Structures are given as structure tokens and as C-alpha cells.
Coordinates of C-alpha atoms in Angstrom, one line a residue:
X195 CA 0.0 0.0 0.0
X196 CA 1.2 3.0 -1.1
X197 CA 2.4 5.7 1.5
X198 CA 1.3 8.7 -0.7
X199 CA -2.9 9.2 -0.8
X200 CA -5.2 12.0 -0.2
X201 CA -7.6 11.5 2.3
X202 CA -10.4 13.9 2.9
X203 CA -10.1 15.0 6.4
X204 CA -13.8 15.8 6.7
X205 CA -14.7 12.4 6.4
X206 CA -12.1 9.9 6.6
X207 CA -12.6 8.9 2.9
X208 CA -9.7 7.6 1.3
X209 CA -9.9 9.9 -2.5
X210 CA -6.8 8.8 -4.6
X211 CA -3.5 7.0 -4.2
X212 CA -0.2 7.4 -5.8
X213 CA 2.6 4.8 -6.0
X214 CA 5.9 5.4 -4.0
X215 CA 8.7 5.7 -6.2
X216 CA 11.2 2.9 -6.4
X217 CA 14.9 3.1 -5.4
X218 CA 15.9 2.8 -9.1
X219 CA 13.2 5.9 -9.7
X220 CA 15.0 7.9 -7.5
X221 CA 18.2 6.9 -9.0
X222 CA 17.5 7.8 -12.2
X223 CA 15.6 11.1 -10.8
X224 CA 18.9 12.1 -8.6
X225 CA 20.7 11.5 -12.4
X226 CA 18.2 14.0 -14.4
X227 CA 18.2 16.6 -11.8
X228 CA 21.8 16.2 -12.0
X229 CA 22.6 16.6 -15.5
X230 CA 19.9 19.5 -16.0
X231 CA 22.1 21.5 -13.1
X232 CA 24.9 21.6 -15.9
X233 CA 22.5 23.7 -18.4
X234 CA 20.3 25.6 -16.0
X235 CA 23.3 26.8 -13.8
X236 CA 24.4 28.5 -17.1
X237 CA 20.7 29.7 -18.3
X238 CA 21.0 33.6 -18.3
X239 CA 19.5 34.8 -14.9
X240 CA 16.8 37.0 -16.7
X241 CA 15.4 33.8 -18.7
X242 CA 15.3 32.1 -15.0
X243 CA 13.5 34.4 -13.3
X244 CA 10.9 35.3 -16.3
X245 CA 10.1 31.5 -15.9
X246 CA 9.2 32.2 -12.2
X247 CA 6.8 34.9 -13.5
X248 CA 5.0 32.7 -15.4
X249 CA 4.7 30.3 -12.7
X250 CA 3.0 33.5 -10.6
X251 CA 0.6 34.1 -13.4
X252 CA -0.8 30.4 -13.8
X253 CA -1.1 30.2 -9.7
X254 CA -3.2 33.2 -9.7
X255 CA -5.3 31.9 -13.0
X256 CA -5.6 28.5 -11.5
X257 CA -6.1 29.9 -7.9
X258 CA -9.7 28.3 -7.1
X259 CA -8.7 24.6 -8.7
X260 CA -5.4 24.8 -6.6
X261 CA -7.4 25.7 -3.0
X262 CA -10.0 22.8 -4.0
X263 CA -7.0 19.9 -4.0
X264 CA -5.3 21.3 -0.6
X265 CA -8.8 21.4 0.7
X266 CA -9.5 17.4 0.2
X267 CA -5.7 16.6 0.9
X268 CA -5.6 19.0 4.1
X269 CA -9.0 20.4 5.0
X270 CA -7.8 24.5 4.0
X271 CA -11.3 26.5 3.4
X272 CA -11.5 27.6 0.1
X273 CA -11.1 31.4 0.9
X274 CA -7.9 30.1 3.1
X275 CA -6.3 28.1 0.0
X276 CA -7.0 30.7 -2.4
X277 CA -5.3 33.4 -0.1
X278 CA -2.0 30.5 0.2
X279 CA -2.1 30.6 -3.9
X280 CA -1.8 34.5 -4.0
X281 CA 1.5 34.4 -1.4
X282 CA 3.0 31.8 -3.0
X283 CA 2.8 33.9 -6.4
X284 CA 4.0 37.0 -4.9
X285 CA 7.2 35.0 -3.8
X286 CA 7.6 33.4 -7.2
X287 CA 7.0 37.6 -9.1
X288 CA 9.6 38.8 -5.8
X289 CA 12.8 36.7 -7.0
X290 CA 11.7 37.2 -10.5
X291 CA 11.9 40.9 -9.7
X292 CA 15.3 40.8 -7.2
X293 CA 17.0 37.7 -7.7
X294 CA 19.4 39.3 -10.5
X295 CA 20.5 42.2 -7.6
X296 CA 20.7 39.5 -4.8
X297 CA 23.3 37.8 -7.2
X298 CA 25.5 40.5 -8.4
X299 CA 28.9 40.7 -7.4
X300 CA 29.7 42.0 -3.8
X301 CA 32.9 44.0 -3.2
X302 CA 34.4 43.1 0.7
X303 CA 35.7 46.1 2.8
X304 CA 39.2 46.4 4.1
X305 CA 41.0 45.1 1.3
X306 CA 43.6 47.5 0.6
X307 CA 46.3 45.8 -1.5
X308 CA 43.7 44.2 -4.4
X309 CA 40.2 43.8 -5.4
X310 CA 38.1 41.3 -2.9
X311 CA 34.8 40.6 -4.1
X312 CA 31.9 37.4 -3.5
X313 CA 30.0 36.3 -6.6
X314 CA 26.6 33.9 -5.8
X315 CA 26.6 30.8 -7.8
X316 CA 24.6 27.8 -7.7
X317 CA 25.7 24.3 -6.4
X318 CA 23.6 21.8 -7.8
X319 CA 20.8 19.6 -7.1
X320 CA 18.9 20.4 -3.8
X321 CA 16.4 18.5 -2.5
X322 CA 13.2 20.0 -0.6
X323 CA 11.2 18.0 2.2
X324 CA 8.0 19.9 2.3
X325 CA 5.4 19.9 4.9
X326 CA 1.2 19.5 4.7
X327 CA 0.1 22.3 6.7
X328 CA 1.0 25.3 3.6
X329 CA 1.4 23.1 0.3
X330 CA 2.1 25.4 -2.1
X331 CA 4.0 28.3 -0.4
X332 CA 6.1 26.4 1.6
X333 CA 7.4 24.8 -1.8
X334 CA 7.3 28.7 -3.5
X335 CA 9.9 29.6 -0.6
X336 CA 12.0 26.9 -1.3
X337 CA 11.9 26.6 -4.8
X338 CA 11.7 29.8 -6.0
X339 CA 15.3 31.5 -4.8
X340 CA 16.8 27.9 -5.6
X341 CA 15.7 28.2 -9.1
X342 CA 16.7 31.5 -9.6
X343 CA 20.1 30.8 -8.1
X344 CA 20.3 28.5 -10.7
X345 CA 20.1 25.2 -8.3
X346 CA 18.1 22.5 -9.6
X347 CA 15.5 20.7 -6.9
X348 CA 14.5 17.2 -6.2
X349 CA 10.8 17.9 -4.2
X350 CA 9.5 15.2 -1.6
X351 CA 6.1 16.3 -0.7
X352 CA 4.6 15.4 2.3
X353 CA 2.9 12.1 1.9
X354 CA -1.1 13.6 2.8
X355 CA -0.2 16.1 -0.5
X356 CA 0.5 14.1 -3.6
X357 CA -2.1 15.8 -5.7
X358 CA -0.4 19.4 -5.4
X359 CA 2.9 18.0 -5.1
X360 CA 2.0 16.8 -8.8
X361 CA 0.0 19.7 -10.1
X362 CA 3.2 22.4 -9.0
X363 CA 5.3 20.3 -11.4
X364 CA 2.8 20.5 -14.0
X365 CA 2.6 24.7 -13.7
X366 CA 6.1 24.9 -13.5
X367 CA 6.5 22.9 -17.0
X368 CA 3.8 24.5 -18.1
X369 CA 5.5 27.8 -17.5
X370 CA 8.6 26.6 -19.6
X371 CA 11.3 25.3 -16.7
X372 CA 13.1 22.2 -17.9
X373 CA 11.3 19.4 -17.1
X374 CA 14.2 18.0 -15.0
X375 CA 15.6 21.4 -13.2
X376 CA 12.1 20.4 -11.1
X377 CA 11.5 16.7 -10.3
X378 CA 8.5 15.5 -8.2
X379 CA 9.6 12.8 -6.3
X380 CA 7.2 10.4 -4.4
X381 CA 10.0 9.2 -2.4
X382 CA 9.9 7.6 1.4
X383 CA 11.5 8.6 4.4
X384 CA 13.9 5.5 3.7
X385 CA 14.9 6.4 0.7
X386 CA 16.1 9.8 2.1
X387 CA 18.4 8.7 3.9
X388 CA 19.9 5.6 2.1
X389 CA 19.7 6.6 -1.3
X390 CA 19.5 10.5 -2.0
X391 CA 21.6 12.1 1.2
X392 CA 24.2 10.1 0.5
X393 CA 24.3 10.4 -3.1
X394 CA 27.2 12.7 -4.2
X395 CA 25.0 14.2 -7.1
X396 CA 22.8 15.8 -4.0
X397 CA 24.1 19.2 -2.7
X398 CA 22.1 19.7 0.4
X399 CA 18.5 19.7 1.6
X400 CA 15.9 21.6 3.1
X401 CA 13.1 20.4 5.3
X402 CA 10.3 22.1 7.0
X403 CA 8.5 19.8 9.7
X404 CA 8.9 18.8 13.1
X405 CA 11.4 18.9 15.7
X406 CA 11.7 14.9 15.3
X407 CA 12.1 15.2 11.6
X408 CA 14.5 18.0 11.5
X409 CA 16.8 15.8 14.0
X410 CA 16.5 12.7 11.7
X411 CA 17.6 14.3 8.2
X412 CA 20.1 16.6 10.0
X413 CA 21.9 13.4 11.5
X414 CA 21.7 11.5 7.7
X415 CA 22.9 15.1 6.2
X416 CA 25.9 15.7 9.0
X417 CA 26.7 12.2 8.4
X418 CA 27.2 12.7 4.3
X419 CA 28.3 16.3 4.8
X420 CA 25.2 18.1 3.0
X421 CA 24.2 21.6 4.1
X422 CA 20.6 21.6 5.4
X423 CA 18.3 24.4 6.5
X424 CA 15.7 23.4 8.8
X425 CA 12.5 24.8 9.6
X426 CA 10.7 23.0 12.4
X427 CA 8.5 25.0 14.6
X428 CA 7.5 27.2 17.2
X429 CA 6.1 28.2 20.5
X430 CA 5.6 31.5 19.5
X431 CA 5.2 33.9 22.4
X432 CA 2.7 37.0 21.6
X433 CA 3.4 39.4 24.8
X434 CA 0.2 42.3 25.5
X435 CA 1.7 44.3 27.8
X436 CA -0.9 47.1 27.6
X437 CA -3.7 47.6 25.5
X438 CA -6.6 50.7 25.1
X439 CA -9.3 48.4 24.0
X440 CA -8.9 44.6 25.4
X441 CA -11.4 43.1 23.5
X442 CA -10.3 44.1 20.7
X443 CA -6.6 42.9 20.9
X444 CA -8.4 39.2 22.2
X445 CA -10.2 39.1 19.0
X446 CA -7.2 40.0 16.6
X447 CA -5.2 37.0 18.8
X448 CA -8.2 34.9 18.4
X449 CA -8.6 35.1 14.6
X450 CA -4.6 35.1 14.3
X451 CA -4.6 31.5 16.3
X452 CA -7.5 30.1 14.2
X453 CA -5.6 30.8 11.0
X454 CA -5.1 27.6 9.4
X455 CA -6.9 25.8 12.5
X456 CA -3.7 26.8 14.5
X457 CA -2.1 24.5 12.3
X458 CA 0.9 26.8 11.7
X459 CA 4.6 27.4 13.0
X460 CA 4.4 31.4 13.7
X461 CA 0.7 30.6 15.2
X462 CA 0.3 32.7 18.5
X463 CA 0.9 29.5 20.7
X464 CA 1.3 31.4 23.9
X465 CA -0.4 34.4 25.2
X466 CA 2.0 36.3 27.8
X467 CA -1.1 39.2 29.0
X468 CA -0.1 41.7 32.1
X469 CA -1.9 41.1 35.4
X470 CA -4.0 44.2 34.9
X471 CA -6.1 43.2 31.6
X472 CA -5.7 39.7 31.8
X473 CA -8.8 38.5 33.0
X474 CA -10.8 40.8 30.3
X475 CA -8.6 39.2 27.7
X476 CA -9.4 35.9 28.9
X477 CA -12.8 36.3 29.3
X478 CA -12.9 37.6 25.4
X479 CA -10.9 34.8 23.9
X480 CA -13.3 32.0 25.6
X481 CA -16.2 33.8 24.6
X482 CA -15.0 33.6 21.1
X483 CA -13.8 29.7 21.6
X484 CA -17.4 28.8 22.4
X485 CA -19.1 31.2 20.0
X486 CA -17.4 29.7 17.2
X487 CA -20.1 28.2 14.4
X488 CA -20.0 24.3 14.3
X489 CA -23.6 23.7 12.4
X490 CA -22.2 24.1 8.8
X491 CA -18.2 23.3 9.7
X492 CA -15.8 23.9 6.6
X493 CA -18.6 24.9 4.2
X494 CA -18.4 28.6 5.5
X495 CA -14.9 30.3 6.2
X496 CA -16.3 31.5 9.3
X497 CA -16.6 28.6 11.4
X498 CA -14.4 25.8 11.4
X499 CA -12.2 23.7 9.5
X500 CA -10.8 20.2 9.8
X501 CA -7.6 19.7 11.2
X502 CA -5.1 18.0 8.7
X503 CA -6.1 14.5 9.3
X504 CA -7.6 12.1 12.1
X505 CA -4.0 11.5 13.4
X506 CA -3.2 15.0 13.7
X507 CA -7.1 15.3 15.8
X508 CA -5.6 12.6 18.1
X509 CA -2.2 14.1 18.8
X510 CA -3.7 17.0 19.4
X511 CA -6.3 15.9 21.1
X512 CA -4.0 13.9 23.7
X513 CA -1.8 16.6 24.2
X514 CA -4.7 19.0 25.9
X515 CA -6.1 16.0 27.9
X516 CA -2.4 15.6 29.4
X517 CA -1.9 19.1 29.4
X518 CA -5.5 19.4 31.6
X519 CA -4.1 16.1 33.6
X520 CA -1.4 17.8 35.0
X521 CA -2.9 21.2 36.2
X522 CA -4.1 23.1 33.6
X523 CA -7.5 24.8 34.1
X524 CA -9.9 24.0 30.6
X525 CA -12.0 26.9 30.0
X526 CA -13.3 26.0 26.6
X527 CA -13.5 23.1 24.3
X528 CA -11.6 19.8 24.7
X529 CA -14.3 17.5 23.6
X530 CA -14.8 15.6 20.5
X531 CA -16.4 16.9 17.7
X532 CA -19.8 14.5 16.6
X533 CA -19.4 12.8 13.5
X534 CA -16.7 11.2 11.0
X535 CA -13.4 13.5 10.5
X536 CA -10.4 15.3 12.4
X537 CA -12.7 18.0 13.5
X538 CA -12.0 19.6 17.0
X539 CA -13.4 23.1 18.8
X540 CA -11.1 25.7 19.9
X541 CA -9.6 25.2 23.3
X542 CA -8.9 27.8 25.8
X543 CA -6.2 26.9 28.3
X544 CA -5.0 28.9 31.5
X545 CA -2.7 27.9 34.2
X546 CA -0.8 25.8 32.5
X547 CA 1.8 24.1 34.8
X548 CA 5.7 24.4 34.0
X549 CA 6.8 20.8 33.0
X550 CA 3.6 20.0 31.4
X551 CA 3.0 18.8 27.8
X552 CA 1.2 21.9 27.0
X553 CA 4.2 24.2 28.4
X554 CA 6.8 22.8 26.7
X555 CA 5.5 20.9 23.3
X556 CA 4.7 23.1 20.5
X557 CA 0.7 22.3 20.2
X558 CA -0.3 22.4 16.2
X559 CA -4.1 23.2 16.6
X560 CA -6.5 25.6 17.8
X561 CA -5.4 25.9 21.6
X562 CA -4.9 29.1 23.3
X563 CA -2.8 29.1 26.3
X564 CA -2.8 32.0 28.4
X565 CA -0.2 33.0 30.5
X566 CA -0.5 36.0 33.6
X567 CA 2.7 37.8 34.2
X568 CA 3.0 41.2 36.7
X569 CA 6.4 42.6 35.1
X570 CA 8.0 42.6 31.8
X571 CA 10.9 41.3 33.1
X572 CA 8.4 38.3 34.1
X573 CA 7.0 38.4 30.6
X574 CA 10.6 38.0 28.9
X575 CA 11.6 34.7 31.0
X576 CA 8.4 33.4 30.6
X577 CA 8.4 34.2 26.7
X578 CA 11.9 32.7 26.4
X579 CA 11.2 29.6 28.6
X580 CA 10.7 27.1 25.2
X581 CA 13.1 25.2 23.6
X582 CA 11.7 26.7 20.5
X583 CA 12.6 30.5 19.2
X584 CA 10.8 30.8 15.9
X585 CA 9.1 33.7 16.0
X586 CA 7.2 36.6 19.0
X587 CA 4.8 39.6 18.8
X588 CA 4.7 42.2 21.5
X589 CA 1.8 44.5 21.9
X590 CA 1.6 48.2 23.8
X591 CA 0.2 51.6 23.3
X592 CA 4.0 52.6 23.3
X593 CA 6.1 50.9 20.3
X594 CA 9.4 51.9 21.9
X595 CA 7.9 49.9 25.0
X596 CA 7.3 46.9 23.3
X597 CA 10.5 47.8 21.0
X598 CA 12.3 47.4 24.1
X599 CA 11.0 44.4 25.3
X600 CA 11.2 42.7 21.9
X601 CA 14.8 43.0 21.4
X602 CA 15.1 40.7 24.6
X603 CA 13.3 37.6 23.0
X604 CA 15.2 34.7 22.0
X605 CA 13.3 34.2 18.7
X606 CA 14.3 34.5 14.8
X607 CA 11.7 37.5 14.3
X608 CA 10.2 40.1 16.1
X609 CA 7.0 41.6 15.3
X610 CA 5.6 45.0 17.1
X611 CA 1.6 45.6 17.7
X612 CA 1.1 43.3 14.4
X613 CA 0.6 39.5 14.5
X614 CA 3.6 37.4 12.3
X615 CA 2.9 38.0 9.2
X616 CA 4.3 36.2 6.0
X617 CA 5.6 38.8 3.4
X618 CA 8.1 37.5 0.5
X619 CA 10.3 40.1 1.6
X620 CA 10.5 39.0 5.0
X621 CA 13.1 36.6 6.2
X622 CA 11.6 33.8 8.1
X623 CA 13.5 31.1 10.0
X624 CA 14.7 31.3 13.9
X625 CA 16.6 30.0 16.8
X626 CA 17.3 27.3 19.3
X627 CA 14.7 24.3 18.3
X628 CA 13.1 26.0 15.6
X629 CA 15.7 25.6 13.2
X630 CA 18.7 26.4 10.9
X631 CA 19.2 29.3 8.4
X632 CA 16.7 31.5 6.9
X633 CA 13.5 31.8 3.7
X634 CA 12.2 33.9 2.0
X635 CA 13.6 37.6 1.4
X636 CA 17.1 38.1 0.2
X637 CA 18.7 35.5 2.9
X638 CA 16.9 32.6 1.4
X639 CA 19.7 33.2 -1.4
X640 CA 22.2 32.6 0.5
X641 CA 21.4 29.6 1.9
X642 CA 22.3 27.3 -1.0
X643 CA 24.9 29.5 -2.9
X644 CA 28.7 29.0 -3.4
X645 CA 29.5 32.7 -2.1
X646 CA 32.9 32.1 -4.3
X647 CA 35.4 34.5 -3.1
X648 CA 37.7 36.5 -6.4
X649 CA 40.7 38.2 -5.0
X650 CA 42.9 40.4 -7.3
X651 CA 45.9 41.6 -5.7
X652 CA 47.1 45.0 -7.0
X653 CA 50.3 44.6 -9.4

């Protein structure tokens, strides 16, 4: 039985299955992507990037079909999906627009005998290990500065998303890429690691998933001395130290955490609120938890979605019951949802214990945790208590406040009285658990370059 299938998370209901490549597939994919490298690394950089323009142009065409297969693979409302599609083409039109500046040659202070400059160049065949929760932009963030580089890319999708896996290799041939610079690989965990990491045709490899994942192709990469950037989560801490209109700032964190049914790395995982307003804001976000509408679930972007898949329901699922089990006060949801499905109600979680599951394991659903400090310095330890450090938010009436208390998070990105947002400009990636190097904006060029040093000493 194949690995790769979409199952409809609204009901169970197994929809279409795909067959797992074989070793000798891989092979002979590892081979292509290879040989391709040797012509696309050379293809002017203004023919590369008016390929990735193109790409843009067919998402946004095709925008409704492409949030209809994400929604049967991983249960994305329509509205949701469609807004995925448009992100994911802004990044493919932003390196179409800046990769050829992000490339040109750099000159290197204090060099005062010669000429010392970098020049960005590609280094081959990359291979991408994409997650479920954001099919299509998490692969637009890989692929498009890789392929404007000049890299060509080997994708394993994640096993839930084999029908957009398949149709994002059909838009980019469609758009006129080689058909081997992109190579959609139905490939098992297995074959990562004994057949592509070691592989001396592969140059490195990206991977956004979990903390367990991101230790088990960082230990085959180290082993076969590949580069890897790793994206694998968060705790994110959102910090309201101060805020003229409570409600208000409860119902901007309640719709943030709901995005994607929580089901996000840079979701707003903990809520860090100052003695004074915190039982206002928790009062708010409950209310909001229970008001939710579960009659017509998924059919109106309003109420709620499936999570990703029954397994991810029971994970999540068992993780609030423990969390609950060892001191945690349940103010709203935490039962099962009637009917067939991975559907669960928001839950609403205060006094969560130090130690527990909840207050240390990143929870990848709608939960909202909620945290009462007195002090900012209280806020800051508590905020930086997490093995994770992906991402924070800090809200006040005074930015230089929250400016201030910001700059002492241990987290890859800061944002000030907004939630995270993803812009294509914006470098995302962060610290500690969460990961290695950096996507999206002009870092994400970096990542897989040769930055080839030239030196020209003066006669």
C-alpha cells in the first residue's frame, strides 16, 4: 500500500492513491536533476526568473482549482487556500523581480592591497522536504530562490499532498522550466536517507517539519556532509503588555490562532497578558472559543475547519487531555467533535503548569494558552522559557515599549503591535529548536549558494 494518498479530512474517505517511487526511480531522478544543473546553472539569470513569473501568473489563474486539491488533501477553506495561492505567487514575481540584484557581485571592505569581491553561484541539485500544513508556499519559498540561483531541486512532498505535489510540477513545465531542473519525487522517508543524502549528485537539503524530523535528516545530512536548512516550529510567544481596547486585541489574537486551524509554525501559541487586563482578555478569547459556528463546519470560512487528518485530531487531542491532567485549568473546548473527521473546537487553556505537555511541546491546533505575568521582566523569561525560538509579537500603546522588550526575546523574528505576518520580503526562519538558516527575502539566497570568493591583488 502505497504511503502517498489524499484523504479527505472531513470524512475519513480515502480519495486517490499514488505509487511510491522505487529506489531505481529515484536513481535515475537524482541523475536528471543532476545533468539538468549543468544547463540551467548557465541559463541567463533574466530567462530564469521570467520562468518564475510565469509560474505566478498560472497560480493566480488556476487559484480556485489549486485551493480545492489542498482542501480534500488537508481540509484549507476555500477562501484560506486561495489566499496560500496568491502568497506563493508574490514570492515566485519577488525573486523574478530581485534575484538578479541578490546575485550580483559584492565587493568586501578592508581590502587595501587588491580587489576582494563574492560572486553567488549555484551548487547543484537540492532536495526539498516539504510539509502538509502550507502546500504550495512552503514549496514557492524553497523553490523559487533555488531556481533562480540557478540550483536544480528534487521535491518530496509530504505524503497527505501528492495531488499538489503533482500539479506544481505541471505549472512549472507548463510555464517553460526544464522538465528535470524540477523533479517531483514520491519518495519515502527510507529512501532519504539511504539513497538521496548520500548520493554525491545531492548538494544539500531543506526540510520544514517537526522537531523529530528535522533531528532525523540533520543526523543523515551531518553524516554525508550536506548543508541543510531546517525549519521545524514554534512556540511563539505574543506578549500584551498594555492595551486601550482589550477586546479588541483578544479578538485580533483569536482570529490570528484560528488561521489555518492553528495548524501553523508562527501561530500565536502562547499568550504572555499583564496582570491588569488579563482577566478581560481571557474572558474575550473564551467567549470567542465557544461562539465559534460548528452547524455548517468547513462549508463557511467562518466557522471551522478540519484539522489535517484524524491522526493529527488525536495528537492534538492527547496533548490537551495531558496538558488538563497535569494542572491546567480547561476553559473552553476539549471534547470531540460528533461525526466522522479530524474535527475539534477551539480550546482555551489557563494555568498551565511548567513541565507540562502543554508548556513545553509546541501544540499544532486551535489551543490558546494563556499566560498571567506582573512585570515585563516576568513576561521575557516566561516568553523565552521554550526550547523553540521561531518567531514573537509584543503588543503596547507605546512601540518603543514593546521595542524594548522585543529585542530581549530569543526568537528569529520580532513583530511590534502586528501579529507574524508572512511577506516575501521577510526573512523567516529562527533559533534554538526551531531551526537552521533562513526563507524567503534576500537571505533565502544565500542559503544554497557557493558565495565564491575572487581576489585580485594589486600589481
Amino acid at each position: 500500500m502505497s504511503e502517498y494518498k489524499v484523504v479527505n479530512p472531513a470524512n475519513g474517505e480515502t480519495v486517490k492513491e499514488y505509487p511510491t517511487a522505487t529506489d531505481d526511480q529515484i536513481k535515475d531522478a537524482l541523475e536528471r536533476s543532476h545533468k539538468e544543473y549543468a544547463s540551467w546553472k548557465t541559463t541567463p539569470v533574466e530567462e530564469r526568473v521570467e520562468i518564475l513569473r510565469k509560474v505566478a501568473a498560472i497560480y493566480r489563474k488556476r487559484s480556485e482549482e489549486l485551493a480545492k486539491i489542498i482542501q480534500t488533501e488537508m481540509g484549507k477553506v476555500i477562501p484560506a487556500g486561495q489566499g496560500e495561492v496568491e502568497i506563493s505567487a508574490r514570492i515566485y514575481e519577488y525573486y523574478a523581480d530581485n534575484a538578479k540584484a541578490f546575485i550580483e557581485e559584492e565587493k568586501l571592505r578592508g581590502a587595501n592591497d587588491g580587489d576582494a569581491y563574492l560572486l553567488r553561484k549555484p551548487t547543484g541539485s537540492i532536495l526539498g522536504i516539504m510539509p502538509w500544513n502550507f502546500p504550495y508556499y512552503q514549496v514557492a519559498r524553497f523553490a523559487a530562490p533555488n531556481l533562480a540561483l540557478g540550483n536544480t531541486i528534487l521535491l518530496k512532498h509530504a505524503p497527505q499532498c501528492p495531488s499538489s505535489a503533482e500539479v506544481m510540477e505541471q505549472i512549472f513545465q507548463e510555464a517553460g522550466l526544464p522538465a528535470d531542473a524540477y523533479i517531483n519525487i514520491y519518495a519515502t522517508n527510507e529512501q532519504v536517507a539511504d539513497v538521496i543524502l548520500p548520493d554525491p549528485r545531492n548538494q544539500g537539503v531543506s526540510l520544514t517539519g517537526s522537531e523529530r524530523a528535522g533531528k532525523a535528516v540533520a543526523a543523515e545530512a551531518g553524516k554525508n556532509l550536506k548543508k541543510v536548512v531546517l525549519e521545524l516550529g514554534g512556540s511563539d510567544p505574543y506578549v500584551v503588555l498594555d492595551s486601550p481596547d482589550v477586546a479588541k486585541t483578544a479578538d485580533l489574537l483569536f482570529n490570528t490562532r484560528m488561521g489555518n486551524m492553528g495548524q501553523a509554525c508562527n501561530s500565536p501559541k502562547r499568550m504572555i497578558v499583564m496582570e491588569d487586563i488579563y482577566d478581560d482578555f481571557v474572558s474575550s478569547i473564551t467567549q470567542a472559543a465557544k461562539d465559534i459556528a460548528v452547524e455548517n463546519p468547513w462549508e463557511d470560512p467562518g466557522t471551522l475547519a478540519p484539522l489535517s487528518s484524524t491522526g493529527a485530531k488525536e495528537r492534538f487531542t492527547e496533548q490537551v487531555k495531558a496538558t488538563v491532567a497535569e494542572g491546567a485549568t480547561l476553559l473552553a473546548g476539549g471534547e470531540d467533535y460528533d461525526g466522522p473527521g479530524a474535527w475539534v473546537r477551539p480550546v482555551v487553556l489557563t494555568d498551565v503548569k511548567k513541565g507540562s505537555r502543554g508548556y513545553y511541546e509546541e501544540l499544532f491546533g486551535p489551543a490558546f494558552m494563556v499566560f498571567k505575568v506582573s512585570s515585563e521582566e516576568e513576561a521575557i523569561e516566561l516568553a523565552n522559557d521554550t526550547p523553540f525560538g521561531l518567531g514573537s509579537a509584543i503588543f503596547s500603546s507605546d512601540s518603543s515599549r514593546a521595542e524594548k522588550v522585543g529585542a530581549q526575546i530569543d526568537s528569529g523574528m520580532v513583530y511590534i503591535n502586528t501579529p507574524e505576518e508572512t511577506r516575501e520580503y521577510l526573512p523567516f526562519g529562527g533559533v534554538k529548536r526551531s531551526g537552521i538558516g533562513r526563507e524567503l527575502g534576500p537571505l533565502a539566497m544565500d542559503e544554497f549558494a557557493n558565495k565564491q570568493l575572487f581576489f585580485k591583488k594589486n600589481a
